[in-house]
Structure formats: structure tokens, C-alpha cells
Amino acid sequence: MKLGVCYYPEHWSEDLWEQDAAEMVETGIEWVRIGEFAWSRYEPNPGEYHWDWLKRSLDILGNAGLKVVLGTPTATPPKWLMDQHPEIIASDEDGQPRGFGSRRHYCFSSQIYREHCKRIVTEMAQEFGDHPAVAAWQTDNEYGCHETIISYSVAARDAFRQWCAERFNDDIQALNQAWGNVFWSMEYRSFDEIELPNLTVTEANPAHKLDFWRFSSDQVVSYNKLQTDILREHSPGRELIHNYMGNFTDFNHHDVSADLDIASWDSYPLGFLDQSNASETEKLQWMRTGHPDFAAFHHDLYRGTGNGRMWVMEQQPGPVNWAPHNPSPLNGMVRFWTWEAFAHGAEVVSYFRWRQAPFAQEQMHSALKRPDNSADIALSEATTTASEIKELATSSPTQPHKEVALVFDYESDWSLRVQPQGDNYGSLEWAMSLYGACRSCGLNIDILSPQADLDAYKVIVLANQQLESDALLTSLKHSDAQIIIGPRSFSKTQQYQIPSNLAPGVLQSLIPLKAARVESLNDAWSDTVEPNSSTVNGTLRIKKWREFIETDLKPQFTSDDGWGFLYQNNNIYYINGCMDQYSLDQLFMQLLSQNESLQLSPCPNGLRQQKLGQWQFFFNYGPEEQLLPSHRQTILGEHKLAQGQLAIVKR
Ligand code: GAL
């Protein structure tokens, strides 16, 4: 458990550098990330490298005892490069080139850009690969930020044609068949005829879109690997990291992480909430704390993509600048978020940023220090956290405890987005609701891919697995965990077609039922279902999505119109509809309490828990005071938790 900070020496006079480094150390900070946007200062003119200032900065930071994460600057190609090669630029869905003057203005498919990335990363890695202060590298910055995964450029089209030829073994009829191109005479005679799925008169073929999405994700993977190969060669022994984003699924993070050592993400709980589709009531309720499950969900998701290793590379320090509204966090929240990240296995939490910039796009984004160099509130919270970590360091915990595996599939997220069949159904939102329902039972959750090893878990929940998955089917067949299958599971083949035996396809070998018809429903509509078995109770409110099931199994609930809901076959449950959060929480509490291998510990009103080694964390997001059992010995904090307070107790 270490603290870090993001720092931009190129934004400040060199006179400040020594003092900055000394103050970071005084705060208890051990890691500093620098350099990820400074290409115009590394190479102000083509081939003219200015490494002297970066060396001075690394020396100062290293001499102060700080470890550096050095960023490759490829999120911000400089003006001269864009003028030399305008074809580097990405194109939007209207086919329009995007402009210079902010960041991320490149297309992942541009071969020319890849050559320049190779060049600048190699130069940098040769120059600083063995600098004693450089302990890690960050590749690029936030792949996909500002909608930059998918590009409809000529470079992307050409690369996509090649990708398709490889995927379909040069057999264009195989592609036509997989995509169903006979429909509307969309058949191609050769891979050179393939178009990108934009600018069509009406909806493009969803199978075409899904494969374009898979291609676009693969482009990110190979682009990242191009950098990691160079860094591994010239800077051996350093950790390789990328900083992922919140609420973002546009590429397969497992595939990118396969070439990295650690997955990190950028946590802005208030910004993400304000920017989200949450209701106005929810936004107001959590506006100074963030939603109680949002940060935790991402910690667990990225810990899963990082094979157990996760950092927060950027932690919100105060008001940000980029959401529709940018409120100030409750005092204490920066410390609270930091501890919550540690509870979920973060190795480092790094604040964004050291000092607020008085210029350019992010001048309204707060930091640990204000633009006049005085301390902002977060600085003292970071100092407090650092001293708490120091005190507790002797009893350092291990990995979070394994209880629930929530299976989240990136490709299914795309397949559900290419043809949603209901505009209010969000795969990520639904996954977060399921996560919230498990978490309200006080359980630890790992968010894993369908390929993951699910052996150690007591509960497996399929969050969004629309696409059939052989690997997952095999794991489920061999598991004696409680298995909860969500709606729409296995309802499409990998090629985006309806399975020959209808949904849930091959899962019918685990639970004998068929979704004969589905309906998506306006948000204003809802229906209630009542229990008709003794193992369940209470009324549930169904919303957004219903599936009409044909089966000999008896439904556990029924609605007024005779619709049956929730089916069980031994340890397998099938949920054939969506619910509001309250109902989902109630249902999970009932289902999981039937599982004798679990010990539930219900979380009322914004209280959240996490078990890590011998520690049990309690976080109070809610406005009401929470009392922890007085016989439990606290290691940090009090038994009485006001909003924004946390405690660690011994398990
Ligand atoms: C992140 C980004 C940072 C900074 C920050 C502001 O998305 O990586 O460079 O822009 O947001 O909150």
C-alpha cells in the first residue's frame, strides 16, 4: 500500500522541482508518474531530441528517494508530426478527420504513426531504461479516452480488410455466411470489397459491427504491445502499466493487460457519477461521495484484468473540470477513496495531480496543491493516509478473499451495444447492478472474464454473457458453485446469430429451458411478480426486459399476466428479466442466503464492506451513522461511522 502522485515538471519553473520532490516525500508519497504528454518537449523538431530536462527531473526525483512511472508520450503527437503526416489522424463516424489541438488525435491503425511511436519509445527507453529512478513505465495514456478506439479512417478500413481475411482464412464465403450477408444483398466477392460499418443508410449489419469492434480492440492490443516489446528490451525489470478508465468497455482490457505487469485505472468517483445515466435523485444522493459501488466495481474489474495486480494511477483529489457539474467531495473522501482502493487490492494509489495548472484545458481541475503552490485539502488527507499506512504496515494483508465471481465479457458488451433491442438496457449498468446486489450481502466479488478459472468461487454470476462461450460452459459444467445466469445469456453465437436451439443456447444442457420470446420495455413501464414457492418471498419489480420461457421447470414467481419469473435446476438459477435495484438486492439476499458455504453480512444504507486477509473494512457512504459491533477490535477508525468514514476491524 503506497501513495503516488501525477506530476508535470514541464509545466513548472525548474526552480520549484527540488522543493516539489522534498514536499512529496514529506507527504509520504513514494511514486511519481511523469512524462506522458511531453512529446513536444522531448522532440520539438523532427529528430531533435531534448532529453536533458527530463534527466534533470528524474535525477531530482530519484535523489529525493521517489520512484518514477515514466509515461510514453504517444497520446499527444506534436503538431509538426501531424502536419508531416495528416493521415495519422483518426476519423469519426461521419468519416470526418478529427482535429489537432487537444490529445489522442491518432488512429490506432496508422502504420506511419506506429513507426513514429516505435521511434520515440525506443529513443526514450534507450535514454532512460536503466535510470535508477525509473521503476515503471506507463504506455500512452487512457486508451479510448474521448471516444478514440473506433476510427473510420482509410488506414482502419485497409487493416480491417486484412483482419477479416485472417479471421475467415481468406474465404469470403465463410464471412458472408457468418455475417448473414445474403440478407439485403450485402454479399462481398472479395475481402477488398469490405466497407466499414458507418455511413450506411440504415443500421449496418450487427455481425459486421461486432467484428469491426473486435478488430478495433485487437488494434489497441497490438499498438500497446509494440510499446511493451521495446520497453521490455531496453528497460528490463521495470513494471509495465497502462491507466484504464472508469465506465469504459470499448476494448478488451484482458487482452491489453496480457502484455502488461499491472492494470491501473483512473478513479474519479464524482465526475463519473455526474456524467452517468444515474437518476437525478441518485446524483444528488451521492454527489459528494460518489456512488457506493462505482469505485469498488472498477477496482475489482481491473484487479481481474491485471491478474491480481492493480493500481489507481489517478485518484480524484477534489472538484474535476470535465463533468457537466463538478462538485467538491465531502471532507475526508480523498482518504476514504484511497483506503477503499487498498481494501480492494490496490498496490499504489496515485493522486491526480500534484499542483493545479493555472493554464490550458484543465485549469479548473483541483490537485493536492493549488496553482499558487499553497496546500489544497487533499494534501492533508494524503498526509494522514500515508501516516496511517505506515502504522499499519506491519500487519499487511494479502489478496481479497474469494467468494463471488461476476463474469463480465467485453465482447458481449459490444454485442449488446451493436444491437441493443431496447435503448435503456446497458450491459455495464446491469453488471454494476448485479455487483451492487452481491455487495449489499457483504460479499467480496472478483470480476472475471469467461476464460478465467472459476474453481475457487462459491457463487458464479453471469453478468452480461450474451455470446456463447465454450470456455465458460466448461467451467460451469465442472462447478458446484451456486450459478446465477442473467437474462440474455448465451443468446447469440460467436458470429452474432441466434443459436439453433434458441437462447440460452448450449446452457440448456445445464438448465432445461428456452427463451421463446423476449420483450424490451419502456422505462416508464414496470410490473410486479409474486412468489409461488416457499423458498422465496416478497414482491419484485420487473423493468426493461422480460423473457418468456418454455420449460417443464416451475417458475418461482408469477406476474398478473401469468408470466413466470426465475427458474432453478439444482445449483443453477436462470433470471429471465431485469429488475430495479431494490428488487435485485432483495432477490440476491434470498438466493445467496440459501448458499450454506457463505456467511452473509447485510450492508444497510450505503455501508460497504470488504475482506482482505485478516482485515475487514467498513466504509460508510450513506448519510446515516453506522455502528459496528462493539466486540470487534478496530485496527483503524472508530465503531461509530459517520458519512465518509471508514474502519478496519480484525476478522
Ligand atoms: C484523465 C487523464 C488525465 C487528466 C484527468 C483529469 O482522464 O488521464 O490526463 O486529463 O483525466 O481528470
XYZ file of C-alpha atoms and ligand atoms in Angstrom:
663
model
C 0.000 0.000 0.000
C 1.821 3.038 -1.311
C 0.852 6.547 -2.345
C 1.786 8.242 -5.568
C 1.151 11.438 -7.469
C 0.984 12.584 -11.095
C 3.406 15.370 -11.806
C 4.249 17.529 -14.816
C 7.719 19.076 -14.346
C 7.424 20.622 -17.824
C 4.564 22.808 -16.555
C 6.638 24.483 -13.863
C 9.798 26.506 -13.487
C 12.810 24.346 -12.656
C 13.294 26.406 -9.501
C 10.363 24.501 -7.992
C 11.454 20.955 -8.778
C 13.654 20.239 -5.767
C 11.124 21.666 -3.364
C 8.296 19.728 -5.008
C 10.210 16.468 -4.632
C 11.032 17.202 -0.983
C 7.400 18.014 -0.198
C 6.191 14.856 -1.905
C 8.462 12.820 0.323
C 7.298 14.773 3.358
C 3.688 13.962 2.436
C 4.527 10.254 2.426
C 4.358 9.852 -1.338
C 6.638 7.167 -2.812
C 5.700 7.045 -6.509
C 5.538 9.841 -9.106
C 4.163 9.473 -12.622
C 5.623 11.906 -15.140
C 6.136 12.494 -18.798
C 3.104 11.081 -20.580
C 2.159 14.165 -22.578
C 5.510 15.858 -23.165
C 6.371 14.856 -26.752
C 6.668 18.476 -27.962
C 9.316 18.990 -25.268
C 11.126 15.704 -25.954
C 11.296 16.291 -29.695
C 10.474 19.918 -30.521
C 11.602 19.425 -34.132
C 11.770 16.209 -36.154
C 14.684 14.086 -34.930
C 15.920 16.749 -32.475
C 15.725 15.176 -29.026
C 15.879 17.207 -25.818
C 16.332 14.715 -23.020
C 18.380 16.961 -20.750
C 15.447 18.421 -18.822
C 13.831 15.029 -18.292
C 17.127 13.691 -16.983
C 17.389 16.582 -14.517
C 13.872 15.946 -13.352
C 14.433 12.185 -12.945
C 17.649 12.862 -11.039
C 15.899 15.208 -8.647
C 13.002 12.830 -8.038
C 15.304 9.831 -7.693
C 17.702 11.623 -5.360
C 14.789 12.531 -3.144
C 14.027 8.792 -2.859
C 10.993 8.743 -5.143
C 10.244 6.021 -7.687
C 9.080 7.132 -11.101
C 6.489 5.774 -13.524
C 7.649 7.236 -16.807
C 4.930 7.712 -19.418
C 5.450 7.239 -23.145
C 4.130 10.410 -24.808
C 2.163 8.787 -27.609
C -1.258 10.124 -26.587
C -0.110 13.522 -27.833
C 1.703 13.503 -31.190
C 3.098 17.017 -31.786
C 1.945 19.474 -34.424
C 4.906 19.017 -36.747
C 4.229 15.279 -36.942
C 0.550 15.797 -37.726
C 1.472 18.297 -40.437
C 4.026 15.914 -41.898
C 1.543 13.016 -41.892
C -2.064 14.190 -41.739
C -3.133 10.582 -42.385
C -2.253 9.749 -38.743
C -5.470 11.397 -37.636
C -8.498 9.255 -36.707
C -11.865 9.697 -38.486
C -15.198 9.906 -36.713
C -18.370 8.028 -37.629
C -19.257 10.664 -40.231
C -15.931 9.981 -41.872
C -14.601 13.384 -40.766
C -10.973 13.648 -39.657
C -10.603 14.735 -36.039
C -8.532 17.850 -35.323
C -5.237 18.777 -33.668
C -5.331 20.917 -30.517
C -6.156 18.583 -27.660
C -4.983 14.952 -27.362
C -5.499 11.378 -28.588
C -5.735 12.598 -32.193
C -4.314 9.432 -33.747
C -5.725 6.347 -35.393
C -4.517 3.019 -33.934
C -4.370 1.611 -37.480
C -1.998 4.207 -38.913
C 1.194 2.345 -39.814
C 3.043 5.656 -40.114
C 2.020 6.570 -36.608
C 3.110 3.192 -35.313
C 6.552 3.789 -36.833
C 6.812 7.147 -35.043
C 5.659 5.577 -31.777
C 8.315 2.909 -32.128
C 10.908 5.589 -32.746
C 10.068 7.869 -29.819
C 9.549 4.981 -27.376
C 12.844 3.379 -28.410
C 14.726 6.681 -28.035
C 13.205 7.237 -24.634
C 13.742 3.670 -23.430
C 17.374 3.696 -24.573
C 17.927 7.020 -22.849
C 16.200 6.250 -19.540
C 15.610 2.486 -19.472
C 18.223 1.971 -16.788
C 17.864 5.287 -14.957
C 17.756 4.333 -11.271
C 14.657 6.444 -10.620
C 12.637 4.750 -13.368
C 10.879 1.837 -11.705
C 7.909 1.512 -14.059
C 6.557 2.674 -17.392
C 3.090 3.732 -18.401
C 2.239 3.075 -22.052
C 0.440 6.004 -23.718
C -2.456 7.385 -21.662
C -6.049 6.171 -21.242
C -6.630 4.217 -24.433
C -10.024 5.209 -25.735
C -10.492 8.460 -23.813
C -12.607 10.937 -25.823
C -14.110 8.096 -27.926
C -10.905 7.149 -29.650
C -10.939 3.367 -30.027
C -13.035 3.203 -33.166
C -11.775 5.115 -36.172
C -13.334 5.092 -39.633
C -10.172 6.133 -41.455
C -8.794 4.673 -44.671
C -5.997 3.084 -42.612
C -8.599 1.406 -40.414
C -10.556 0.158 -43.438
C -7.455 -1.382 -45.021
C -6.361 -3.004 -41.783
C -9.892 -4.295 -41.150
C -9.967 -5.991 -44.568
C -6.760 -7.767 -43.703
C -8.040 -8.726 -40.252
C -11.192 -10.218 -41.807
C -9.159 -12.184 -44.351
C -7.143 -13.683 -41.496
C -10.160 -14.405 -39.321
C -12.013 -16.156 -42.165
C -8.963 -17.920 -43.637
C -9.200 -15.999 -46.891
C -12.616 -17.480 -47.520
C -15.018 -14.670 -48.360
C -17.988 -17.043 -48.494
C -17.268 -18.000 -44.877
C -17.504 -14.319 -43.953
C -20.715 -13.857 -45.962
C -22.253 -16.800 -44.212
C -21.088 -15.816 -40.726
C -22.428 -12.294 -41.135
C -25.601 -13.403 -42.946
C -24.807 -11.140 -45.882
C -27.414 -12.765 -48.115
C -29.851 -10.559 -46.188
C -30.335 -7.300 -48.201
C -27.789 -8.427 -50.874
C -24.818 -7.423 -48.756
C -22.610 -10.215 -50.071
C -18.977 -9.439 -50.865
C -16.974 -11.150 -53.602
C -13.586 -10.421 -52.052
C -12.047 -9.029 -48.868
C -11.070 -5.886 -50.804
C -14.736 -5.001 -51.167
C -15.409 -4.846 -47.420
C -16.594 -1.454 -46.191
C -16.574 -0.059 -42.679
C -19.936 -0.197 -40.894
C -20.513 3.587 -40.928
C -22.407 5.924 -43.260
C -24.928 3.190 -44.128
C -28.481 4.297 -44.984
C -29.945 2.483 -42.026
C -28.447 0.213 -39.369
C -25.355 -1.683 -40.550
C -25.231 -5.460 -40.107
C -24.638 -6.144 -36.367
C -22.285 -9.048 -37.133
C -20.206 -6.708 -39.273
C -20.185 -4.140 -36.477
C -19.243 -6.715 -33.863
C -16.299 -7.916 -35.924
C -15.248 -4.298 -36.545
C -15.322 -3.799 -32.790
C -13.238 -6.942 -32.246
C -10.800 -5.680 -34.854
C -10.615 -2.232 -33.229
C -9.871 -3.847 -29.866
C -7.150 -6.003 -31.422
C -5.602 -2.834 -32.856
C -5.249 -1.421 -29.351
C -3.661 -4.676 -28.195
C -1.048 -4.735 -30.964
C -0.382 -0.996 -30.571
C 0.235 -1.434 -26.851
C 2.393 -4.496 -27.463
C 4.524 -2.568 -29.899
C 5.455 -0.330 -26.964
C 5.812 -3.032 -24.319
C 8.172 -5.057 -26.560
C 10.506 -2.065 -26.798
C 10.277 -1.269 -23.096
C 10.974 -4.857 -22.060
C 14.038 -4.918 -24.288
C 15.575 -1.616 -23.183
C 14.285 -1.334 -19.636
C 14.269 -4.828 -18.176
C 12.939 -5.378 -14.683
C 10.605 -2.378 -14.750
C 6.865 -2.794 -14.263
C 4.752 -2.036 -17.318
C 1.393 -0.411 -16.691
C -1.406 1.309 -18.564
C -4.035 3.543 -16.982
C -7.558 2.385 -17.900
C -10.714 4.416 -17.419
C -13.950 4.112 -15.491
C -17.229 3.235 -17.221
C -15.370 2.180 -20.294
C -15.511 -1.096 -22.206
C -14.596 -0.246 -25.806
C -11.659 -2.651 -25.969
C -10.839 -5.938 -24.301
C -8.847 -4.965 -21.232
C -7.858 -8.580 -20.564
C -6.125 -8.764 -23.932
C -4.221 -5.491 -23.406
C -3.282 -6.480 -19.861
C -1.760 -9.737 -21.111
C 1.270 -7.672 -22.233
C 1.476 -5.599 -19.033
C 2.506 -6.355 -15.455
C -0.133 -4.313 -13.674
C -3.568 -2.961 -14.582
C -4.242 0.525 -13.289
C -7.230 2.803 -13.660
C -8.156 6.436 -13.161
C -10.735 6.868 -10.426
C -12.919 9.986 -10.465
C -15.972 8.953 -8.412
C -17.768 12.330 -8.536
C -17.015 13.099 -12.169
C -18.196 9.662 -13.313
C -21.410 9.886 -11.308
C -22.343 13.292 -12.666
C -21.562 12.138 -16.190
C -23.523 8.880 -15.850
C -27.114 7.872 -16.672
C -27.952 7.714 -12.953
C -31.237 9.389 -11.988
C -31.167 12.964 -10.680
C -32.133 11.620 -7.251
C -29.154 9.297 -7.204
C -26.831 12.009 -8.457
C -27.896 14.280 -5.619
C -27.769 11.497 -3.054
C -24.139 10.613 -3.818
C -22.852 13.871 -5.243
C -20.122 14.371 -2.600
C -19.141 10.741 -2.052
C -19.625 9.047 -5.399
C -21.900 6.021 -5.794
C -21.042 3.419 -3.122
C -20.377 0.668 -5.668
C -18.760 2.580 -8.511
C -15.112 2.738 -7.485
C -15.208 -0.721 -5.891
C -16.662 -2.250 -9.070
C -13.766 -0.853 -11.082
C -11.144 -1.892 -8.542
C -12.483 -5.448 -8.743
C -12.809 -5.346 -12.514
C -9.268 -4.126 -13.092
C -7.767 -6.354 -10.417
C -9.283 -9.143 -12.511
C -7.820 -7.863 -15.779
C -4.426 -7.398 -14.094
C -4.324 -10.967 -12.848
C -4.493 -9.799 -9.263
C -2.272 -6.702 -9.639
C -3.979 -3.319 -9.667
C -3.156 0.342 -9.060
C -5.139 3.528 -9.103
C -2.972 5.676 -11.331
C -5.105 8.807 -10.996
C -7.249 9.460 -7.937
C -9.704 12.370 -7.848
C -8.369 14.934 -5.367
C -11.227 17.496 -5.302
C -13.516 19.019 -7.970
C -12.653 17.978 -11.542
C -13.269 20.019 -14.678
C -14.842 17.651 -17.185
C -18.259 16.523 -15.926
C -21.432 18.549 -16.554
C -21.178 19.666 -12.909
C -18.082 19.365 -10.737
C -18.928 19.375 -7.035
C -16.456 19.273 -4.204
C -16.084 15.976 -2.331
C -17.097 15.671 1.298
C -14.100 16.387 3.519
C -12.324 13.117 4.165
C -13.387 11.475 0.900
C -9.938 11.513 -0.640
C -8.613 9.482 2.276
C -11.737 7.290 2.196
C -11.373 6.528 -1.558
C -7.699 5.773 -1.042
C -8.391 3.240 1.687
C -11.219 1.713 -0.323
C -8.807 1.126 -3.211
C -6.355 -0.580 -0.838
C -9.196 -2.704 0.540
C -9.798 -3.936 -2.992
C -6.183 -4.839 -3.553
C -4.611 -1.660 -4.978
C -0.832 -1.659 -4.574
C -0.498 2.070 -5.229
C -2.976 4.954 -5.173
C -1.663 7.948 -7.042
C -3.350 11.341 -6.920
C -4.030 13.403 -9.988
C -2.173 15.782 -9.766
C 0.496 17.418 -7.603
C -0.349 21.046 -8.414
C -3.338 22.519 -10.234
C -2.327 24.003 -13.607
C -3.138 27.696 -13.992
C -3.373 27.356 -17.788
C -4.963 25.354 -20.603
C -7.805 22.823 -20.602
C -7.580 21.557 -17.037
C -7.031 24.812 -15.138
C -10.272 24.187 -13.178
C -9.176 20.687 -12.114
C -8.081 20.641 -8.470
C -4.960 18.926 -7.176
C -3.058 18.316 -3.947
C -1.734 21.857 -4.223
C -3.383 24.988 -5.607
C -1.922 26.911 -8.558
C -0.296 29.381 -6.114
C 1.516 26.422 -4.525
C -0.475 26.521 -1.301
C -1.830 23.241 0.070
C -5.304 22.149 -1.024
C -7.487 19.968 1.220
C -6.412 16.707 -0.406
C -2.786 17.253 0.569
C -3.561 16.900 4.253
C -5.783 13.869 3.593
C -2.940 12.242 1.670
C -0.549 13.018 4.537
C -2.928 11.453 7.062
C -3.380 8.358 4.900
C 0.367 7.968 4.460
C 0.964 8.003 8.198
C -1.891 5.534 8.773
C -0.399 3.176 6.189
C 2.941 3.414 7.921
C 1.449 2.484 11.272
C -0.420 -0.497 9.857
C 2.326 -1.699 7.544
C 3.499 -4.473 9.870
C 0.242 -6.388 9.550
C -0.011 -6.027 5.783
C -2.857 -8.047 4.293
C -2.837 -10.312 1.250
C -5.261 -10.650 -1.670
C -9.003 -10.172 -1.231
C -10.962 -13.210 -0.182
C -12.701 -15.211 -2.962
C -16.472 -15.505 -2.662
C -18.398 -14.336 -5.725
C -17.153 -14.458 -9.318
C -19.016 -11.982 -11.511
C -18.305 -12.921 -15.110
C -18.111 -9.867 -17.337
C -17.381 -10.328 -21.026
C -16.085 -7.389 -23.076
C -17.127 -8.916 -26.417
C -20.643 -9.473 -25.132
C -20.706 -5.872 -24.002
C -20.083 -4.880 -27.628
C -22.565 -7.398 -28.990
C -25.220 -5.981 -26.678
C -24.375 -2.493 -27.881
C -24.309 -3.192 -31.620
C -27.971 -4.234 -31.486
C -29.402 -3.366 -28.074
C -33.045 -4.321 -28.829
C -34.053 -1.810 -26.143
C -32.373 1.553 -25.722
C -32.450 1.580 -21.919
C -30.535 -1.673 -21.414
C -26.850 -1.134 -20.671
C -24.656 -4.179 -20.220
C -22.213 -2.388 -17.935
C -25.013 -0.815 -15.906
C -26.691 -4.182 -15.443
C -23.358 -5.713 -14.413
C -22.944 -2.946 -11.832
C -26.468 -3.605 -10.534
C -25.676 -7.287 -10.069
C -22.413 -6.320 -8.421
C -24.331 -3.985 -6.082
C -26.766 -6.770 -5.209
C -23.951 -9.179 -4.260
C -22.129 -6.447 -2.416
C -25.181 -5.495 -0.397
C -24.895 -9.023 1.088
C -21.420 -8.040 2.351
C -19.580 -10.387 -0.021
C -16.261 -9.961 -1.820
C -16.524 -10.029 -5.588
C -13.985 -10.773 -8.294
C -14.933 -9.617 -11.772
C -13.533 -12.082 -14.254
C -13.515 -12.971 -17.920
C -15.382 -16.008 -19.267
C -11.983 -17.684 -19.768
C -10.994 -17.299 -16.086
C -10.514 -20.138 -13.642
C -13.717 -20.110 -11.574
C -12.885 -23.066 -9.353
C -12.411 -21.290 -6.039
C -15.758 -19.460 -6.016
C -18.900 -20.172 -4.055
C -21.135 -18.167 -6.353
C -20.799 -17.500 -10.079
C -22.945 -14.791 -11.647
C -23.097 -14.280 -15.408
C -23.421 -10.533 -15.767
C -23.631 -9.945 -19.492
C -22.606 -13.109 -21.327
C -24.667 -12.677 -24.473
C -22.183 -14.570 -26.647
C -21.880 -18.318 -26.288
C -18.559 -19.247 -24.705
C -17.135 -22.780 -24.741
C -14.623 -21.967 -22.003
C -17.312 -20.653 -19.696
C -19.644 -23.556 -20.424
C -16.876 -25.980 -19.448
C -16.170 -24.114 -16.188
C -19.848 -24.053 -15.300
C -20.280 -27.748 -16.054
C -17.481 -28.600 -13.644
C -18.533 -26.226 -10.910
C -20.615 -26.971 -7.857
C -20.920 -23.283 -7.027
C -24.274 -21.560 -6.957
C -24.609 -20.381 -10.566
C -26.832 -17.419 -11.370
C -27.422 -16.857 -15.061
C -28.635 -13.416 -16.070
C -31.077 -12.578 -18.873
C -29.840 -12.666 -22.480
C -27.059 -15.115 -21.574
C -25.760 -17.233 -24.455
C -28.472 -15.783 -26.690
C -26.085 -15.288 -29.657
C -23.413 -17.426 -31.202
C -19.880 -16.027 -31.509
C -20.856 -14.937 -35.035
C -23.815 -12.986 -33.729
C -26.577 -15.339 -34.811
C -29.442 -16.851 -32.823
C -28.441 -20.331 -31.553
C -30.156 -23.186 -33.400
C -31.889 -24.318 -30.178
C -32.750 -20.700 -29.210
C -31.465 -18.873 -26.098
C -29.799 -19.717 -23.782
C -28.174 -21.921 -26.407
C -25.761 -24.520 -25.063
C -26.621 -23.509 -21.472
C -29.741 -25.597 -21.952
C -27.527 -28.536 -21.034
C -27.338 -27.037 -17.512
C -30.898 -25.826 -17.130
C -33.631 -27.147 -19.392
C -35.456 -24.041 -20.576
C -35.807 -21.893 -23.709
C -36.448 -18.192 -24.139
C -39.269 -18.464 -26.692
C -39.793 -14.688 -26.956
C -38.198 -11.592 -25.416
C -39.539 -8.094 -24.932
C -37.815 -4.808 -24.132
C -39.826 -2.282 -22.188
C -40.084 1.461 -21.825
C -38.567 2.763 -18.582
C -41.953 4.082 -17.517
C -43.327 0.508 -17.517
C -42.877 -1.893 -14.657
C -44.630 -4.991 -13.401
C -44.579 -6.888 -10.150
C -44.143 -10.612 -9.629
C -45.252 -12.569 -6.586
C -43.602 -15.688 -5.148
C -45.234 -19.032 -5.780
C -42.774 -21.249 -3.968
C -41.878 -21.440 -0.305
C -38.166 -20.873 -0.924
C -38.655 -17.244 -1.985
C -40.711 -14.361 -0.676
C -41.562 -10.708 -1.288
C -42.703 -8.859 -4.376
C -40.213 -7.957 -7.086
C -40.449 -5.134 -9.600
C -39.543 -6.118 -13.155
C -38.323 -3.475 -15.596
C -36.766 -3.005 -19.021
C -36.546 -6.656 -20.185
C -38.623 -9.864 -19.984
C -38.136 -13.309 -21.494
C -40.995 -15.761 -21.989
C -39.730 -19.184 -21.024
C -40.777 -22.610 -22.276
C -39.825 -25.303 -19.779
C -41.102 -28.036 -17.502
C -39.460 -26.273 -14.542
C -41.807 -24.343 -12.301
C -41.214 -20.568 -12.094
C -40.525 -19.251 -8.600
C -42.515 -16.057 -9.199
C -45.507 -15.174 -11.391
C -46.914 -11.864 -12.584
C -50.585 -10.887 -13.008
C -50.426 -11.589 -16.725
C -49.268 -15.153 -15.987
C -45.623 -14.537 -16.872
C -43.239 -16.781 -14.940
C -40.009 -15.477 -13.443
C -36.876 -17.149 -12.049
C -36.190 -20.823 -12.683
C -33.986 -23.210 -10.738
C -32.389 -26.522 -11.610
C -30.284 -27.774 -8.657
C -27.434 -25.257 -8.221
C -28.328 -23.351 -11.408
C -30.655 -20.343 -11.454
C -31.917 -18.507 -14.535
C -33.144 -14.930 -14.154
C -35.330 -14.133 -17.166
C -35.812 -10.398 -16.712
C -34.326 -7.200 -15.311
C -35.333 -5.623 -12.038
C -34.975 -2.357 -10.191
C -32.061 -2.258 -7.742
C -34.203 -2.715 -4.662
C -35.763 -5.906 -6.049
C -32.436 -7.204 -7.268
C -30.938 -6.667 -3.792
C -33.892 -8.471 -2.171
C -33.681 -11.371 -4.591
C -29.936 -11.843 -4.184
C -30.228 -11.711 -0.425
C -32.707 -14.603 -0.647
C -30.801 -16.653 -3.189
C -27.394 -16.224 -1.599
C -28.687 -16.981 1.873
C -29.621 -20.437 0.506
C -25.889 -20.993 -0.059
C -24.535 -22.686 3.049
C -20.901 -22.043 2.212
C -21.411 -18.274 2.555
C -21.700 -16.032 5.537
C -23.766 -13.001 4.537
C -23.301 -9.720 6.301
C -26.001 -7.355 5.010
C -24.992 -3.771 4.260
C -27.668 -1.230 5.139
C -27.919 2.240 3.542
C -24.601 2.952 1.961
C -22.438 0.861 4.308
C -19.997 -1.282 2.351
C -17.523 -3.984 3.392
C -14.540 -5.795 2.020
C -12.431 -8.615 3.423
C -8.713 -8.557 2.798
C -6.542 -11.151 4.547
C -7.175 -10.769 8.268
C -8.786 -7.372 7.834
C -12.391 -6.451 7.320
C -13.035 -2.961 6.019
C -16.211 -0.962 6.594
C -16.953 2.148 4.517
C -19.904 4.399 5.192
C -21.071 6.148 2.048
C -24.525 6.850 3.453
C -25.733 9.902 5.391
C -26.786 7.859 8.424
C -24.351 6.983 11.156
C -23.431 3.268 11.210
C -22.470 1.310 14.300
C -20.073 -1.610 14.081
C -20.349 -4.455 16.613
C -18.587 -3.266 19.758
C -16.812 -6.594 20.400
C -14.831 -6.333 17.146
C -11.384 -4.855 17.640
C -10.733 -1.925 15.304
C -7.326 -1.538 13.709
C -8.206 1.790 12.129
C -11.133 4.123 12.808
C -13.977 4.019 15.330
C -17.013 1.802 15.833
C -19.273 4.719 15.002
C -19.002 5.694 11.342
C -20.364 8.987 10.078
C -20.720 9.533 6.333
C -17.338 9.380 4.613
C -15.695 7.466 7.457
C -14.131 4.035 7.439
C -12.860 1.445 9.849
C -10.771 -1.689 9.640
C -11.517 -4.468 12.095
C -9.731 -7.750 12.707
C -11.500 -10.796 11.273
C -7.751 11.615 -17.093
C -6.460 11.823 -17.836
C -5.593 12.902 -17.230
C -6.441 14.091 -16.874
C -7.523 13.662 -15.918
C -8.389 14.795 -15.442
O -8.731 11.178 -17.962
O -5.703 10.641 -17.918
O -4.597 13.274 -18.127
O -6.992 14.621 -18.032
O -8.340 12.733 -16.566
O -9.388 14.337 -14.567
